[in-house]
Structure formats: structure tokens, C-alpha cells
Amino acid sequence: MRKIKKQKIYLLALLLPFIMFVIAFEIGPLVAMIKNSFYADDGIQVTINQYITIFKSKFYLQAIQNSLVISLFSAVTSVIIAVIAAYSLTKFSQKIQNRLLMITNMTSNFEGIPLSFSYIILLGNNGLFTLLFSKIGWDVFADFNLYSWTGLVLVYVYFQIPLAVMLIYPSYQGIKKQWKEASSLLGGSTASFWRHIGIPVLLPSIVGTFSILFANAMGAYATAYALVGSNYNLLSLQIASLVASDVALKPQLGSALGVLLAATMIGAMWFNGRMMRRIRRDLR
Amino acid sequence: MKYSLTFHKVIVGLLVIYLLIPLVGTFLFSIAGKWDHTILPESYTMQWYFELFQDERFYDAFGRTLFLIVMSVGLSVVIMLPTIFIITVYFSKWEGLLQAAAMLPYGIPPIVGAVGLIKIYSDGPIQIAGTPWILIGAYFITILPFMYQGIRNSLSTLNAVQLVDAAELLGATKFQAFRTVVFPNIISGILVSTLLSVALLFSEFAFANLLVGGRFETLQIYLADKLNSSGHLTSAIVITYYSMILLLTGTVLKLTFKNEKKTVVSNKKRFLSFHKNTTLEGEK
């Protein structure tokens, strides 16, 4: 008995480094951030004023709103494109499917600063397409500005699409050929198959993917930083400038904004978890 | 029927073109000589690559990034491997806790994590804000989900618990059982998670910029800094760095497919886990 107990203590000792790292760099900072958000600017007085400031300030409300809108918009667009594209993917032979997935996976690594830079080359003031369109005389792009909301949306959609395809593609494997045959044997049309069987089976994974993409866009920082710097009012950019800039250092306010952002993200991830559980129950 | 396949070909073709255009554009820009007012470059040159490979700052930044990656991924393997092994085999009742700790970083974007890290480490007993050490800790947490899933999946496909029981019954010590039975069988799984983590950390910008900024210039910070000076040089950096990422992920895919062939039974599981691994690569 004693020997077993002793062994268990050794084993527990081996877990210590992990526990230390998690406390020092994961739980600790989270707790510190939450605690810090309840202090006044001087860091001494306990107050909920930081949150009141945020909800009273047009500027920060706009940052939150902009982030929500761009996340919703880019997530919805990418999910729609991915649902269609992933379905088309399944129509090819397995070998071609693997190749195409490889391209998708490859481009899913193309994000952040390099991606923003690419878009500047393509669509910036002297960009490839900007010149092309002006030569053709396409007026639509005459007053297009990459360093604005439209530009941000374009770049966000770009880095969301490969991710969305990768996430939605496997759920098409869950739709069996036999179901289609059974449905048409019973007199159903293609449209009614998708309406009554296909879409309902896919729905949990579509919604789950949507929540991942939403969270992904909410937390995005590098892409926006490289493209618009501080010219566009986004939640992630505001948090960064409050906690690590040389000009307006207000760590307590930054912490409160951080808490709000983390809450949105964890909410989205929790929602995704619930949806995933539903898929698994459906498939097994 | 033929008509509908054409439709799918068009969709997938458009998707591939859309995904590849920014890459091709950047590549063209990196080998372009004079390219101001024409749609395609007027002349081609390797000048920008020569210039880049003579820039000491590039090598320094590259070296620093490598140092960070080797340290944090190395630490992660050394710490996570025994932790996950001990918990799955001997303390399975704590698995939920381990999983929660390992998956939490998915819900917390770097921009939020940085807020708390700055708060804890800028004053008090451990002042490591602004040094590479804080980045190593942050990176350890960033790659936690990958490492956890990779190692956990390989352990469960292996039936590690039964294997260890059998080895112990035959007289092996715990350490022997791990070293001679479990470890050789999961090494390729670990390699895959390691390479994915390396690829992820190569493109990490948010933590690097907020926690240390210019005081410890990593590849991404160097890139962000160059963004405003020479476009051609920047695209040469992007292409160089992206080729490395491609090489890494290419190796990952090869390894994954090789494993799939070896263990036919677990095919589906591996496929799913591979896709799960790519889940949040979107923006880090």
C-alpha cells in the first residue's frame, strides 16, 4: 500500500511543471485581467466604473459594434461560400479532392501580416487590380479604398474561407448516398431531399462553423493591425492601444474591454461545443 | 449530369483561383524589377532576394524566431508528454480538467491573453515583460490545444492504458513501459503536432508585438516594420517565409497520410483529428 502511495506522489510531482505553466501563463493572466478590470485608473480604488465608461462611450461602443458587424458579416459570407464550394468539392474523385484540400489547407496558413501585405499589392493605391480596373475603365473600383471597412471585410473573408471549407467539408461525408436513393425512391425530388434531409443534417455543423469563424474574426488582430493600423475602430485594435501603446496607456480600461471580448469568444466557442455534440449524436 | 459537373468545376476553379491570387501576386511582386504603371511587371529580377539575404536584420530576426520556437515547442513536448500520459493512464478522473485547461486557449485570443500577461509581469516579483521569456510562456499556452489533441489522439488510438497494464504485468517499471512501449508508437503523432505548432508560431504576431515589440525583433515584427519601406523587399520576405511554412505543413500532410495508410482502422479518426487540428489556425 505504502509503495503505491509513494509512487503516486512521484507521478504527481511530474505534473508540477504543467500546473505551474498553466497557472503562470493561462489562469493567472486571466484572473489578473478580470481583477484589473474592476479597478479605477489609479489602480487602487475598486470600482465598476470601467465598464460604465465603456457602455457610456460612443467610441468604445462603436469599436464593439464594428467588431461584431465585421465578424458576423465575414462569418456569414464565408460559411455560405464554403457550403457551396465544399459540396462541389465532394463531386470530384478522391484523389482530386485530396489535392484540392491540400490547396485549401495551404492557403489557410496565409494570414495575418503577409496576407494584408498581399492585398496591398493587389488592391492598394498602386495595386495590380487597381491598375487593371482603371485601365479597363471599371468605375466600380474608382473610389474603392483598401484601408477601410470594405478592404477589411475582403481580407477577413479571405482568411475565413479556407478555414470554413476545412470545417464544413467533413460533414458532407456524413450524408450517405443511400439516403438520396431512398428519398428519390419514395418520390422526393432533389430539392425536397436537401430541404428535409440534407440541410437539417448539415445544420449543426454549419452553425458550429459559423461560431468558430465568428470567434476567429472577433479575436483577429494582426491582419487588421497591418492593414488599417489605428485608422479603423475595432475592439482588438483598441485593446492593444490601451495596454501596450506609448500614447494612451489605460490598462484597467483595456482589461475591461478584454473581459468583454473574452466573454464573447467563450460564448461562441461554447455554442460551437453544443453544436458539435449534436452532430456526433446525429452521426453515431 | 454532365452539365452539373461543369458547374462544380467552375465553382471549385473559382475558389482555387481566388485563394491563389494573393500568393501569385506577391510572388510576382517579389521578382519584379520595374513595375509602376503597367499591369504585369516590365522586367524581372532576383535583386530583392539578394538584398534580403544580405540583410543582417533578417537573419537576426529569423534566429530570434527560431530560438523562441525551439524553446517553447521543446518545453511543450517535454512537459506535455509525461503530463498527458500520467493523467490518462493513472489519474483518468482528472482528464476533464486537463482537457479544459488545454482547450481554453482556443477561446482566448492573444490580444486578450496579452492584457493579463502585461499586468502580471510588468511589475511585482517576476519582471519578465519585454523579454523573450514572457513570449516563451505565452507560446507554450498558444500551442497547448495542438499538443494536447495530437498526443491525446495518438495515445487513445494506441490503447495506451491496456498496453501499459500489460507491460507492468510482465514486470516492466512505469518508466520502462512508457519508454519502450508507448513512446516509439506515438512519436509520429507527436511529430505532426510539433510541426503544426512550429508553423503556427512562425506566423505569430499579436503576442510578439504586444509583449516585446521592437525590443526582441521576431520575423513577423521585422515584416511589419518593413511593410512601410520597400514593397519588393517585403514580398521577398513573405515568399521566403511562406515557402518555409509550406515545407513544414507539407511534411505534416505527408506524415499524416503515411500514418493513415499504416493504421487503416483509425483512418476516420485521424482524418477528423487532423481537421480538428487545423481548426483555429485562422488568425493567431
Tab-separated table of C-alpha atoms in Angstrom, chain A:
chain	number	residue	atom	x	y	z
A	1	MET	CA	0.000	0.000	0.000
A	2	ARG	CA	2.675	2.403	1.079
A	3	LYS	CA	4.665	1.761	-2.075
A	4	ILE	CA	1.708	2.590	-4.289
A	5	LYS	CA	1.114	5.816	-2.414
A	6	LYS	CA	4.737	6.781	-2.767
A	7	GLN	CA	4.639	6.107	-6.488
A	8	LYS	CA	1.583	8.269	-6.867
A	9	ILE	CA	3.390	11.136	-5.221
A	10	TYR	CA	6.254	10.834	-7.682
A	11	LEU	CA	3.790	10.815	-10.554
A	12	LEU	CA	2.052	13.886	-9.169
A	13	ALA	CA	5.410	15.630	-8.897
A	14	LEU	CA	5.865	15.099	-12.631
A	15	LEU	CA	2.667	17.057	-13.219
A	16	LEU	CA	4.039	20.105	-11.412
A	17	PRO	CA	5.728	21.826	-14.385
A	18	PHE	CA	2.496	21.683	-16.356
A	19	ILE	CA	0.472	23.051	-13.471
A	20	MET	CA	3.000	25.837	-12.983
A	21	PHE	CA	2.891	26.883	-16.628
A	22	VAL	CA	-0.889	26.827	-16.759
A	23	ILE	CA	-1.136	28.970	-13.627
A	24	ALA	CA	1.608	31.375	-14.655
A	25	PHE	CA	0.602	31.944	-18.269
A	26	GLU	CA	-3.050	30.927	-18.628
A	27	ILE	CA	-5.158	31.099	-15.471
A	28	GLY	CA	-3.044	33.759	-13.735
A	29	PRO	CA	-3.219	36.335	-16.519
A	30	LEU	CA	-6.956	35.720	-16.970
A	31	VAL	CA	-7.623	36.266	-13.279
A	32	ALA	CA	-5.335	39.306	-13.260
A	33	MET	CA	-7.185	40.778	-16.214
A	34	ILE	CA	-10.611	40.254	-14.665
A	35	LYS	CA	-9.420	41.691	-11.349
A	36	ASN	CA	-7.743	44.621	-13.042
A	37	SER	CA	-10.924	45.496	-14.896
A	38	PHE	CA	-12.567	46.323	-11.555
A	39	TYR	CA	-10.038	48.980	-10.596
A	40	ALA	CA	-10.088	52.686	-11.291
A	41	ASP	CA	-7.400	54.279	-13.457
A	42	ASP	CA	-5.147	54.762	-10.440
A	43	GLY	CA	-5.119	51.003	-9.813
A	44	ILE	CA	-6.098	51.406	-6.140
A	45	GLN	CA	-9.806	52.098	-5.967
A	46	VAL	CA	-12.188	49.185	-6.557
A	47	THR	CA	-14.991	50.172	-8.904
A	48	ILE	CA	-17.089	49.075	-11.851
A	49	ASN	CA	-16.572	52.438	-13.486
A	50	GLN	CA	-14.500	50.980	-16.324
A	51	TYR	CA	-17.498	49.045	-17.574
A	52	ILE	CA	-19.753	52.080	-17.146
A	53	THR	CA	-17.234	54.149	-19.105
A	54	ILE	CA	-17.318	51.647	-21.956
A	55	PHE	CA	-21.080	51.491	-22.153
A	56	LYS	CA	-21.369	55.256	-21.983
A	57	SER	CA	-18.651	55.951	-24.531
A	58	LYS	CA	-19.749	56.236	-28.120
A	59	PHE	CA	-16.212	55.487	-29.218
A	60	TYR	CA	-15.891	52.111	-27.478
A	61	LEU	CA	-19.442	51.090	-28.274
A	62	GLN	CA	-18.607	51.787	-31.888
A	63	ALA	CA	-15.465	49.639	-31.622
A	64	ILE	CA	-17.537	46.764	-30.223
A	65	GLN	CA	-20.194	47.270	-32.861
A	66	ASN	CA	-17.659	47.397	-35.700
A	67	SER	CA	-16.032	44.200	-34.480
A	68	LEU	CA	-19.380	42.435	-34.162
A	69	VAL	CA	-20.533	43.587	-37.596
A	70	ILE	CA	-17.325	42.635	-39.393
A	71	SER	CA	-17.232	39.259	-37.612
A	72	LEU	CA	-20.870	38.483	-38.402
A	73	PHE	CA	-20.541	39.645	-41.971
A	74	SER	CA	-17.305	37.801	-42.744
A	75	ALA	CA	-18.514	34.640	-40.979
A	76	VAL	CA	-21.843	34.548	-42.834
A	77	THR	CA	-20.232	35.239	-46.222
A	78	SER	CA	-17.530	32.636	-45.738
A	79	VAL	CA	-19.955	29.995	-44.471
A	80	ILE	CA	-22.220	30.461	-47.500
A	81	ILE	CA	-19.277	30.262	-49.914
A	82	ALA	CA	-17.834	27.268	-48.060
A	83	VAL	CA	-21.136	25.338	-48.040
A	84	ILE	CA	-21.369	25.655	-51.817
A	85	ALA	CA	-17.672	25.117	-52.520
A	86	ALA	CA	-17.331	22.133	-50.178
A	87	TYR	CA	-20.320	20.489	-51.836
A	88	SER	CA	-18.761	20.976	-55.274
A	89	LEU	CA	-15.548	19.516	-53.872
A	90	THR	CA	-17.285	16.258	-52.983
A	91	LYS	CA	-18.220	15.773	-56.637
A	92	PHE	CA	-14.627	15.065	-57.665
A	93	SER	CA	-12.608	11.859	-57.396
A	94	GLN	CA	-10.945	11.161	-54.051
A	95	LYS	CA	-7.507	11.939	-55.440
A	96	ILE	CA	-8.529	15.337	-56.762
A	97	GLN	CA	-10.396	16.039	-53.523
A	98	ASN	CA	-7.223	15.434	-51.549
A	99	ARG	CA	-5.248	17.770	-53.819
A	100	LEU	CA	-7.870	20.485	-53.514
A	101	LEU	CA	-7.981	20.092	-49.754
A	102	MET	CA	-4.228	20.492	-49.736
A	103	ILE	CA	-4.553	23.832	-51.534
A	104	THR	CA	-7.198	24.926	-49.057
A	105	ASN	CA	-5.049	23.873	-46.142
A	106	MET	CA	-2.050	25.606	-47.657
A	107	THR	CA	-3.861	28.905	-48.037
A	108	SER	CA	-5.337	28.648	-44.548
A	109	ASN	CA	-1.788	29.333	-43.370
A	110	PHE	CA	-1.671	32.519	-45.359
A	111	GLU	CA	-2.951	35.090	-42.925
A	112	GLY	CA	-2.010	37.975	-40.711
A	113	ILE	CA	0.608	40.437	-41.886
A	114	PRO	CA	1.677	38.592	-45.069
A	115	LEU	CA	-1.957	38.425	-46.143
A	116	SER	CA	-2.590	42.112	-45.566
A	117	PHE	CA	0.549	42.870	-47.483
A	118	SER	CA	-0.626	40.737	-50.423
A	119	TYR	CA	-3.871	42.638	-50.541
A	120	ILE	CA	-1.973	45.903	-50.563
A	121	ILE	CA	-0.055	44.657	-53.624
A	122	LEU	CA	-3.246	43.557	-55.338
A	123	LEU	CA	-5.721	46.247	-54.388
A	124	GLY	CA	-3.764	49.061	-52.767
A	125	ASN	CA	-3.456	52.509	-54.316
A	126	ASN	CA	-0.987	51.247	-56.929
A	127	GLY	CA	-2.110	47.639	-56.787
A	128	LEU	CA	-2.226	45.164	-59.629
A	129	PHE	CA	-6.008	45.050	-59.842
A	130	THR	CA	-6.441	48.721	-59.095
A	131	LEU	CA	-4.371	49.490	-62.197
A	132	LEU	CA	-6.084	46.789	-64.222
A	133	PHE	CA	-9.549	48.042	-63.385
A	134	SER	CA	-8.677	51.647	-64.052
A	135	LYS	CA	-7.255	50.668	-67.467
A	136	ILE	CA	-10.420	48.788	-68.340
A	137	GLY	CA	-12.361	51.712	-67.010
A	138	TRP	CA	-14.353	49.908	-64.370
A	139	ASP	CA	-15.782	52.737	-62.335
A	140	VAL	CA	-16.929	50.484	-59.518
A	141	PHE	CA	-13.396	50.370	-58.226
A	142	ALA	CA	-12.659	54.029	-58.777
A	143	ASP	CA	-13.459	55.003	-55.211
A	144	PHE	CA	-12.548	51.676	-53.660
A	145	ASN	CA	-10.340	52.077	-50.607
A	146	LEU	CA	-8.499	49.045	-49.283
A	147	TYR	CA	-7.687	50.751	-45.994
A	148	SER	CA	-11.310	50.984	-44.929
A	149	TRP	CA	-14.228	48.775	-43.965
A	150	THR	CA	-14.566	47.236	-47.445
A	151	GLY	CA	-10.879	46.373	-47.517
A	152	LEU	CA	-11.003	44.831	-44.060
A	153	VAL	CA	-14.036	42.749	-44.996
A	154	LEU	CA	-12.290	41.478	-48.138
A	155	VAL	CA	-9.241	40.372	-46.175
A	156	TYR	CA	-11.270	38.853	-43.335
A	157	VAL	CA	-13.389	36.866	-45.789
A	158	TYR	CA	-10.205	35.639	-47.458
A	159	PHE	CA	-8.706	34.155	-44.321
A	160	GLN	CA	-12.045	32.723	-43.191
A	161	ILE	CA	-12.895	30.827	-46.388
A	162	PRO	CA	-10.213	28.089	-46.270
A	163	LEU	CA	-10.958	27.515	-42.606
A	164	ALA	CA	-14.689	27.275	-43.320
A	165	VAL	CA	-14.153	24.825	-46.177
A	166	MET	CA	-11.934	22.635	-43.994
A	167	LEU	CA	-14.546	22.617	-41.251
A	168	ILE	CA	-17.637	22.040	-43.390
A	169	TYR	CA	-16.167	19.532	-45.841
A	170	PRO	CA	-16.120	16.552	-43.407
A	171	SER	CA	-19.822	16.932	-42.626
A	172	TYR	CA	-20.715	16.196	-46.260
A	173	GLN	CA	-19.155	12.781	-45.701
A	174	GLY	CA	-21.968	12.194	-43.214
A	175	ILE	CA	-24.622	12.393	-45.908
A	176	LYS	CA	-24.904	8.881	-47.285
A	177	LYS	CA	-25.617	8.161	-50.919
A	178	GLN	CA	-28.252	5.651	-49.801
A	179	TRP	CA	-30.272	8.436	-48.182
A	180	LYS	CA	-30.561	10.172	-51.535
A	181	GLU	CA	-31.585	6.927	-53.203
A	182	ALA	CA	-34.123	6.189	-50.515
A	183	SER	CA	-35.520	9.682	-50.772
A	184	SER	CA	-35.891	9.506	-54.558
A	185	LEU	CA	-37.390	6.012	-54.339
A	186	LEU	CA	-40.020	7.443	-52.037
A	187	GLY	CA	-40.749	10.102	-54.630
A	188	GLY	CA	-38.718	13.001	-53.269
A	189	SER	CA	-37.077	15.480	-55.597
A	190	THR	CA	-33.513	16.737	-55.187
A	191	ALA	CA	-34.864	19.951	-53.691
A	192	SER	CA	-37.009	18.160	-51.167
A	193	PHE	CA	-34.106	15.885	-50.249
A	194	TRP	CA	-31.964	18.892	-49.341
A	195	ARG	CA	-34.835	20.653	-47.615
A	196	HIS	CA	-35.933	17.750	-45.422
A	197	ILE	CA	-32.773	15.675	-45.008
A	198	GLY	CA	-29.583	17.301	-46.301
A	199	ILE	CA	-29.789	20.758	-44.731
A	200	PRO	CA	-31.088	19.538	-41.336
A	201	VAL	CA	-28.181	17.070	-41.128
A	202	LEU	CA	-25.668	19.757	-42.089
A	203	LEU	CA	-27.167	22.496	-39.968
A	204	PRO	CA	-25.394	21.803	-36.665
A	205	SER	CA	-22.016	21.780	-38.367
A	206	ILE	CA	-22.839	24.914	-40.348
A	207	VAL	CA	-23.853	26.732	-37.168
A	208	GLY	CA	-20.816	25.367	-35.339
A	209	THR	CA	-18.506	26.505	-38.119
A	210	PHE	CA	-20.176	29.884	-38.080
A	211	SER	CA	-19.436	30.318	-34.385
A	212	ILE	CA	-15.771	29.350	-34.865
A	213	LEU	CA	-15.422	31.835	-37.712
A	214	PHE	CA	-17.165	34.491	-35.685
A	215	ALA	CA	-14.787	33.990	-32.769
A	216	ASN	CA	-11.844	33.876	-35.154
A	217	ALA	CA	-12.751	37.275	-36.587
A	218	MET	CA	-13.523	38.818	-33.197
A	219	GLY	CA	-10.046	37.958	-31.935
A	220	ALA	CA	-8.228	38.846	-35.157
A	221	TYR	CA	-5.528	41.425	-34.609
A	222	ALA	CA	-2.506	41.016	-36.885
A	223	THR	CA	-4.433	41.374	-40.145
A	224	ALA	CA	-6.280	44.485	-39.039
A	225	TYR	CA	-3.162	45.997	-37.497
A	226	ALA	CA	-1.168	45.586	-40.689
A	227	LEU	CA	-3.920	46.856	-42.946
A	228	VAL	CA	-5.514	49.799	-41.171
A	229	GLY	CA	-3.222	50.396	-38.179
A	230	SER	CA	-5.309	52.542	-35.901
A	231	ASN	CA	-7.358	54.129	-38.668
A	232	TYR	CA	-10.325	51.891	-38.119
A	233	ASN	CA	-12.110	51.489	-34.828
A	234	LEU	CA	-12.014	47.782	-33.928
A	235	LEU	CA	-12.225	46.192	-30.488
A	236	SER	CA	-8.955	44.259	-30.803
A	237	LEU	CA	-7.070	47.332	-32.015
A	238	GLN	CA	-8.456	49.421	-29.148
A	239	ILE	CA	-7.461	46.858	-26.525
A	240	ALA	CA	-3.949	46.763	-27.970
A	241	SER	CA	-3.565	50.526	-27.890
A	242	LEU	CA	-4.876	50.721	-24.298
A	243	VAL	CA	-2.498	48.137	-22.861
A	244	ALA	CA	0.646	48.467	-24.940
A	245	SER	CA	0.848	51.811	-26.687
A	246	ASP	CA	3.112	54.724	-25.899
A	247	VAL	CA	0.320	57.259	-26.020
A	248	ALA	CA	-2.852	56.290	-24.180
A	249	LEU	CA	-1.920	53.691	-21.582
A	250	LYS	CA	-5.045	52.727	-19.644
A	251	PRO	CA	-4.564	49.104	-18.612
A	252	GLN	CA	-7.698	48.964	-16.440
A	253	LEU	CA	-9.966	50.089	-19.255
A	254	GLY	CA	-8.136	47.738	-21.609
A	255	SER	CA	-8.756	44.891	-19.174
A	256	ALA	CA	-12.476	45.635	-19.073
A	257	LEU	CA	-12.619	45.579	-22.879
A	258	GLY	CA	-10.573	42.368	-22.803
A	259	VAL	CA	-13.088	40.768	-20.443
A	260	LEU	CA	-15.919	41.703	-22.793
A	261	LEU	CA	-14.071	40.285	-25.801
A	262	ALA	CA	-13.160	37.071	-23.981
A	263	ALA	CA	-16.772	36.647	-22.870
A	264	THR	CA	-17.989	36.919	-26.482
A	265	MET	CA	-15.371	34.453	-27.654
A	266	ILE	CA	-16.017	31.898	-24.942
A	267	GLY	CA	-19.747	32.249	-25.614
A	268	ALA	CA	-19.166	31.482	-29.291
A	269	MET	CA	-16.915	28.528	-28.505
A	270	TRP	CA	-19.402	27.149	-26.001
A	271	PHE	CA	-22.098	27.382	-28.642
A	272	ASN	CA	-19.850	25.529	-31.074
A	273	GLY	CA	-19.264	22.809	-28.479
A	274	ARG	CA	-23.006	22.279	-28.110
A	275	MET	CA	-23.428	22.086	-31.865
A	276	MET	CA	-20.584	19.573	-32.167
A	277	ARG	CA	-22.228	17.352	-29.583
A	278	ARG	CA	-25.385	17.433	-31.664
A	279	ILE	CA	-23.558	16.375	-34.812
A	280	ARG	CA	-21.971	13.466	-33.053
A	281	ARG	CA	-25.303	12.248	-31.777
A	282	ASP	CA	-26.734	12.510	-35.277
A	283	LEU	CA	-23.935	10.621	-36.918
A	284	ARG	CA	-23.464	7.780	-34.497
